[in-house]
Tab-separated table of C-alpha atoms in Angstrom:
chain	number	residue	atom	x	y	z
A	1318	MET	CA	26.303	16.163	-5.011
A	1319	THR	CA	23.957	13.522	-6.149
A	1320	ARG	CA	20.412	14.324	-7.578
A	1321	ALA	CA	17.180	12.219	-7.000
A	1322	LEU	CA	14.078	12.532	-8.849
A	1323	VAL	CA	10.882	11.315	-6.644
A	1324	THR	CA	7.516	10.907	-8.173
A	1325	GLY	CA	4.275	11.314	-6.179
A	1326	SER	CA	6.516	13.682	-3.778
A	1327	THR	CA	3.763	15.878	-2.138
A	1328	ALA	CA	2.417	13.430	0.235
A	1329	GLY	CA	2.966	10.027	2.021
A	1330	LEU	CA	6.170	8.021	1.582
A	1331	GLY	CA	6.915	10.268	-1.518
A	1332	LEU	CA	7.158	13.494	0.692
A	1333	GLU	CA	9.246	11.462	3.388
A	1334	PHE	CA	11.596	10.401	0.538
A	1335	ALA	CA	12.221	13.891	-0.329
A	1336	TRP	CA	12.681	15.215	3.024
A	1337	GLN	CA	15.194	12.166	3.990
A	1338	LEU	CA	17.094	12.663	0.704
A	1339	ALA	CA	17.549	16.334	1.125
A	1340	GLY	CA	18.658	15.801	4.855
A	1341	THR	CA	21.469	13.518	3.157
A	1342	GLY	CA	22.538	16.242	0.697
A	1343	HIS	CA	20.802	15.142	-2.362
A	1344	ASP	CA	19.680	17.800	-4.875
A	1345	LEU	CA	16.037	17.007	-5.851
A	1346	VAL	CA	13.684	16.997	-8.698
A	1347	LEU	CA	10.011	16.427	-7.408
A	1348	VAL	CA	7.186	15.330	-9.386
A	1349	ALA	CA	3.544	15.207	-8.634
A	1350	ARG	CA	0.315	16.669	-10.233
A	1351	ASN	CA	-0.502	19.582	-7.902
A	1352	GLU	CA	2.121	22.433	-8.975
A	1353	GLY	CA	1.031	24.960	-6.159
A	1354	ARG	CA	1.803	22.120	-3.606
A	1355	LEU	CA	5.285	21.155	-5.100
A	1356	HIS	CA	6.321	24.599	-5.039
A	1357	ALA	CA	5.354	25.049	-1.375
A	1358	ILE	CA	6.991	21.821	-0.374
A	1359	ALA	CA	10.203	22.817	-2.482
A	1360	ALA	CA	10.409	26.226	-0.711
A	1361	GLN	CA	10.134	24.294	2.738
A	1362	ILE	CA	12.988	21.846	2.034
A	1363	ARG	CA	15.061	24.644	0.749
A	1364	ASP	CA	14.490	26.713	3.926
A	1365	VAL	CA	15.903	23.712	5.865
A	1366	HIS	CA	18.589	22.230	3.707
A	1367	SER	CA	21.071	23.467	1.351
A	1368	VAL	CA	20.007	21.637	-1.608
A	1369	GLU	CA	18.641	22.481	-4.946
A	1370	VAL	CA	15.160	21.586	-5.555
A	1371	ASP	CA	13.211	21.463	-8.916
A	1372	VAL	CA	9.825	20.834	-9.451
A	1373	LEU	CA	7.924	19.152	-12.276
A	1374	ALA	CA	4.200	19.129	-12.388
A	1375	ALA	CA	2.922	16.066	-14.119
A	1376	ASP	CA	-0.042	13.663	-13.917
A	1377	LEU	CA	1.732	10.448	-14.818
A	1378	SER	CA	-1.425	8.923	-16.404
A	1379	ASP	CA	-0.879	11.482	-19.151
A	1380	ARG	CA	1.711	9.981	-21.654
A	1381	ARG	CA	2.526	13.613	-22.937
A	1382	ARG	CA	3.396	14.749	-19.447
A	1383	LEU	CA	5.084	11.254	-18.513
A	1384	ASP	CA	7.274	11.643	-21.449
A	1385	ALA	CA	8.345	14.998	-20.075
A	1386	VAL	CA	9.508	13.547	-16.939
A	1387	ALA	CA	11.243	10.857	-18.880
A	1388	ARG	CA	13.068	13.431	-20.784
A	1389	ARG	CA	14.206	14.886	-17.576
A	1390	LEU	CA	15.876	11.650	-16.597
A	1391	THR	CA	17.814	11.677	-19.597
A	1392	ASP	CA	19.278	15.409	-19.248
A	1393	PRO	CA	23.182	15.030	-19.591
A	1394	VAL	CA	23.851	18.339	-18.058
A	1395	ASP	CA	22.189	17.674	-14.609
A	1396	PRO	CA	21.882	13.745	-14.379
A	1397	ILE	CA	19.722	11.906	-12.113
A	1398	ASP	CA	21.446	9.430	-9.684
A	1399	LEU	CA	18.481	7.927	-8.086
A	1400	LEU	CA	14.907	7.487	-9.564
A	1401	VAL	CA	12.165	7.057	-6.883
A	1402	ASN	CA	9.112	5.433	-8.827
A	1403	ASN	CA	6.599	6.319	-5.855
A	1404	ALA	CA	3.515	7.858	-7.424
A	1405	GLY	CA	0.200	5.815	-6.935
A	1406	TYR	CA	-3.291	5.806	-5.535
A	1407	GLY	CA	-5.934	3.580	-4.688
A	1408	LEU	CA	-9.498	3.462	-5.959
A	1409	ARG	CA	-12.763	3.665	-4.008
A	1410	GLY	CA	-14.877	0.543	-4.573
A	1411	THR	CA	-14.760	-3.050	-6.056
A	1412	PHE	CA	-13.466	-3.809	-9.598
A	1413	LEU	CA	-16.949	-3.974	-10.814
A	1414	GLU	CA	-18.147	-0.637	-9.058
A	1415	VAL	CA	-15.206	1.526	-10.422
A	1416	PRO	CA	-15.632	2.624	-14.063
A	1417	VAL	CA	-13.133	0.895	-16.365
A	1418	GLU	CA	-11.642	4.361	-17.419
A	1419	ASP	CA	-10.565	4.947	-13.677
A	1420	HIS	CA	-8.961	1.552	-13.669
A	1421	GLU	CA	-6.898	2.139	-16.924
A	1422	ARG	CA	-5.815	5.597	-15.502
A	1423	GLN	CA	-4.716	3.969	-12.195
A	1424	MET	CA	-2.697	1.040	-14.214
A	1425	ASP	CA	-1.045	3.868	-16.309
A	1426	THR	CA	0.386	5.543	-13.232
A	1427	LEU	CA	1.056	2.378	-11.400
A	1428	MET	CA	2.855	0.482	-14.115
A	1429	ARG	CA	3.111	2.232	-17.479
A	1430	ALA	CA	4.984	5.182	-15.577
A	1431	VAL	CA	7.190	2.745	-13.716
A	1432	LEU	CA	8.044	1.137	-17.040
A	1433	VAL	CA	8.662	4.313	-19.174
A	1434	LEU	CA	10.678	5.935	-16.338
A	1435	SER	CA	12.583	2.973	-15.556
A	1436	HIS	CA	13.670	2.514	-19.050
A	1437	ALA	CA	14.594	6.107	-19.586
A	1438	ALA	CA	16.564	6.410	-16.165
A	1439	ALA	CA	18.344	2.911	-16.594
A	1440	ARG	CA	19.583	3.641	-20.050
A	1441	VAL	CA	21.544	6.651	-19.144
A	1442	MET	CA	22.560	5.265	-15.714
A	1443	VAL	CA	24.067	2.255	-17.468
A	1444	GLN	CA	26.139	4.653	-19.797
A	1445	ARG	CA	27.655	6.444	-16.668
A	1446	ARG	CA	28.179	3.155	-14.987
A	1447	ARG	CA	26.431	4.432	-11.726
A	1448	GLY	CA	22.980	4.905	-10.432
A	1449	ALA	CA	19.924	3.260	-8.658
A	1450	ILE	CA	16.180	2.781	-9.441
A	1451	LEU	CA	13.997	2.609	-6.257
A	1452	ASN	CA	10.325	1.343	-7.238
A	1453	VAL	CA	7.725	1.481	-4.409
A	1454	SER	CA	5.670	-1.641	-4.607
A	1455	SER	CA	3.793	-3.386	-1.990
A	1456	LEU	CA	2.957	-6.509	0.103
A	1457	ALA	CA	-0.422	-6.536	-1.512
A	1458	GLY	CA	1.153	-7.793	-4.597
A	1459	TYR	CA	1.438	-11.253	-2.827
A	1460	THR	CA	-2.312	-11.141	-2.204
A	1461	ALA	CA	-5.303	-11.524	-4.312
A	1462	THR	CA	-7.040	-8.156	-3.588
A	1463	GLY	CA	-7.922	-6.563	-6.889
A	1464	PRO	CA	-6.132	-4.524	-9.674
A	1465	TYR	CA	-4.314	-2.550	-7.309
A	1466	ALA	CA	-2.628	-5.578	-5.620
A	1467	ALA	CA	-2.058	-7.146	-9.225
A	1468	SER	CA	-0.206	-3.836	-10.363
A	1469	LYS	CA	2.025	-4.035	-7.175
A	1470	SER	CA	2.802	-7.770	-8.224
A	1471	TRP	CA	3.937	-6.519	-11.698
A	1472	VAL	CA	6.014	-3.951	-10.198
A	1473	THR	CA	7.921	-6.359	-7.833
A	1474	VAL	CA	8.576	-8.849	-10.736
A	1475	PHE	CA	9.429	-6.010	-13.256
A	1476	THR	CA	12.024	-4.568	-10.538
A	1477	GLU	CA	13.533	-8.207	-10.177
A	1478	SER	CA	13.760	-8.627	-13.817
A	1479	LEU	CA	15.344	-5.427	-14.174
A	1480	ALA	CA	17.782	-5.724	-11.418
A	1481	THR	CA	19.060	-9.139	-13.092
A	1482	GLU	CA	19.567	-7.340	-16.475
A	1483	LEU	CA	21.515	-4.635	-14.653
A	1484	LYS	CA	23.820	-6.773	-12.701
A	1485	GLY	CA	27.377	-5.898	-13.268
A	1486	THR	CA	26.593	-2.299	-14.823
A	1487	GLY	CA	27.047	-0.368	-11.722
A	1488	VAL	CA	23.285	0.397	-11.736
A	1489	THR	CA	20.775	-1.280	-9.191
A	1490	ALA	CA	16.990	-1.587	-8.943
A	1491	THR	CA	15.267	-2.224	-5.664
A	1492	ALA	CA	11.468	-2.836	-5.171
A	1493	LEU	CA	10.185	-1.503	-1.700
A	1494	LEU	CA	7.402	-3.713	-0.434
A	1495	PRO	CA	5.874	-1.966	2.760
A	1496	GLY	CA	2.691	-3.235	4.620
A	1497	PHE	CA	0.574	-0.693	6.296
A	1498	VAL	CA	2.257	2.677	6.564
A	1499	GLN	CA	0.761	5.431	8.445
A	1500	THR	CA	-0.060	7.960	5.747
A	1501	GLU	CA	-3.264	9.460	4.046
A	1502	PHE	CA	-3.146	6.738	1.415
A	1503	HIS	CA	-5.908	4.571	3.012
A	1504	GLU	CA	-8.108	7.391	3.900
A	1505	ARG	CA	-8.012	8.689	0.461
A	1506	ALA	CA	-8.899	5.416	-0.853
A	1507	CYS	CA	-11.783	5.004	1.789
A	1508	MET	CA	-10.241	1.697	2.697
A	1509	ASN	CA	-11.662	0.319	6.112
A	1510	VAL	CA	-8.636	-0.443	8.185
A	1511	GLU	CA	-10.167	0.264	11.747
A	1512	GLY	CA	-10.050	-3.417	12.743
A	1513	LEU	CA	-6.056	-3.398	12.438
A	1514	PRO	CA	-4.081	-3.613	15.462
A	1515	ARG	CA	-1.494	-0.708	16.165
A	1516	VAL	CA	1.156	-3.258	15.834
A	1517	THR	CA	0.476	-3.570	12.270
A	1518	TRP	CA	1.146	-0.156	11.290
A	1519	LEU	CA	4.781	1.162	10.386
A	1520	LYS	CA	5.920	4.726	10.528
A	1521	ALA	CA	6.594	6.445	7.086
A	1522	PRO	CA	10.095	7.788	8.315
A	1523	TYR	CA	11.278	4.249	9.230
A	1524	VAL	CA	10.078	2.702	6.182
A	1525	VAL	CA	11.784	5.552	3.912
A	1526	GLU	CA	14.952	5.064	5.942
A	1527	GLN	CA	15.191	1.098	5.559
A	1528	ALA	CA	14.425	1.501	1.837
A	1529	LEU	CA	17.123	3.876	1.268
A	1530	LYS	CA	19.701	1.849	2.991
A	1531	ASP	CA	18.764	-1.312	1.286
A	1532	THR	CA	19.074	0.629	-2.056
A	1533	ALA	CA	22.425	1.851	-1.132
A	1534	LYS	CA	23.369	-2.043	-0.596
A	1535	GLY	CA	21.845	-2.659	-4.014
A	1536	GLN	CA	19.356	-4.998	-2.461
A	1537	VAL	CA	16.644	-6.115	-4.900
A	1538	ILE	CA	13.603	-6.677	-2.362
A	1539	SER	CA	13.342	-4.314	0.528
A	1540	ILE	CA	10.721	-5.374	3.127
A	1541	PRO	CA	10.891	-3.295	6.383
A	1542	SER	CA	10.538	-4.863	9.686
A	1543	VAL	CA	10.756	-8.586	10.631
A	1544	LYS	CA	7.090	-9.069	11.019
A	1545	TYR	CA	6.289	-8.121	7.275
A	1546	ARG	CA	9.261	-9.973	6.022
A	1547	THR	CA	7.780	-13.064	7.814
A	1548	ALA	CA	4.361	-12.117	6.433
A	1549	GLY	CA	5.829	-11.505	2.957
A	1550	GLU	CA	7.353	-15.033	2.906
A	1551	PHE	CA	4.147	-16.531	4.037
A	1552	SER	CA	2.197	-14.844	1.351
A	1553	ARG	CA	4.504	-15.714	-1.197
A	1554	ILE	CA	4.605	-19.450	-0.540
A	1555	ALA	CA	1.265	-19.869	0.531
A	1556	PRO	CA	-1.461	-21.696	-1.637
A	1557	ARG	CA	-3.239	-19.411	-3.995
A	1558	SER	CA	-6.571	-20.882	-2.876
A	1559	LEU	CA	-5.624	-19.874	0.581
A	1560	MET	CA	-4.752	-16.276	-0.372
A	1561	ARG	CA	-8.116	-16.180	-2.435
A	1562	ARG	CA	-9.953	-16.962	0.811
A	1563	LEU	CA	-8.141	-14.454	2.846
A	1564	ALA	CA	-9.178	-11.672	0.444
A	1565	SER	CA	-12.800	-12.492	0.178
A	1566	PRO	CA	-15.064	-9.853	1.483
A	1567	ARG	CA	-17.146	-12.678	3.399
A	1568	TRP	CA	-13.946	-14.009	5.389
A	1569	GLN	CA	-13.022	-10.188	6.040
A	1570	GLN	CA	-16.452	-9.510	7.476
A	1571	ARG	CA	-16.421	-12.542	9.555
A	1572	LEU	CA	-12.916	-11.691	11.007
A	1573	ILE	CA	-14.368	-8.244	11.752
A	1574	GLU	CA	-17.429	-9.642	13.714
A	1575	LYS	CA	-15.130	-11.850	15.638
A	1576	LYS	CA	-12.885	-8.955	16.689
A	1577	VAL	CA	-15.914	-6.941	17.711
A	1578	SER	CA	-17.250	-9.990	19.691
A	1579	ARG	CA	-13.825	-10.381	21.609
A	1580	ALA	CA	-13.904	-6.829	22.414
A	1581	ARG	CA	-17.343	-6.777	23.955
A	1582	ARG	CA	-16.314	-10.006	25.958
A	1583	ARG	CA	-13.518	-8.241	27.286
A	1584	ALA	CA	-15.544	-5.010	28.137
A	1585	SER	CA	-18.089	-7.292	30.038
A	1586	ARG	CA	-15.242	-8.997	32.009
A	1587	ARG	CA	-13.820	-5.813	33.115
A	1588	ASP	CA	-17.337	-4.609	34.143
A	1589	LEU	CA	-17.915	-7.723	36.201
A	1590	HIS	CA	-14.545	-7.112	37.964
A	1591	ALA	CA	-15.137	-3.452	38.574
A	1592	PRO	CA	-15.952	-2.168	42.279
A	1593	TRP	CA	-19.614	-1.397	42.824
A	1594	GLN	CA	-20.253	2.219	42.695
A	1595	GLN	CA	-22.993	3.063	45.538
A	1596	SER	CA	-24.622	6.488	45.090
A	1597	GLU	CA	-25.184	8.581	48.239
A	1598	GLU	CA	-28.557	9.992	48.755
């Protein structure tokens, strides 16, 4: 039986990874900041699936706790066969509105933790000639929308570089680049996504299922759904001046105003075609 270590495993995609991996017979090491929630989720998974579930409470922006997770990845007695670097979060506010210390902690989680844990996992996996690393990035990395997008750009490029270095070793590296996924991520970061059409959103179970399939095949870049693969290719090759324009708050505000205007016009047309209601006295 294989064992997977999943960071950020108490919510969103990380929680879905935990459940799907347990469902396919993987023993688990769950990593997150909230120890109480970790134990609760571990108990729930054990009640449903016949797998071992260990927990490791760690704030990955804390280097001491990060090193503890890295040591777990190098344990020769209970080796890790799959590392899922999923931990991450958004910040409320623009770059200048948020204190720089908060940006630093976010970068420590989104980039330094991926670097340190991938390094620890890859070295022991190469010695065993088997294993996989799945780094959760984002299509936001192709945009120009602040430090979060910049960090995801780094995760994608880093994973591509790692995959190249690991070629022929029996170990693979995959970057997952989802678009908008129905999790609590955007709500926690207070992101306004009300104007996005329903078709824009993907469900977490589908995203995780596709990511695990691509990881099993050794695919370097995993982008769930045709629509997002198309959007990702456009974003990758589009002129950077255009991507900066699309990311500007002024352009986004105009887009929202146009959507509101179109919605009002549609409502007006419906009212015009509605049958007249006559009241009886």
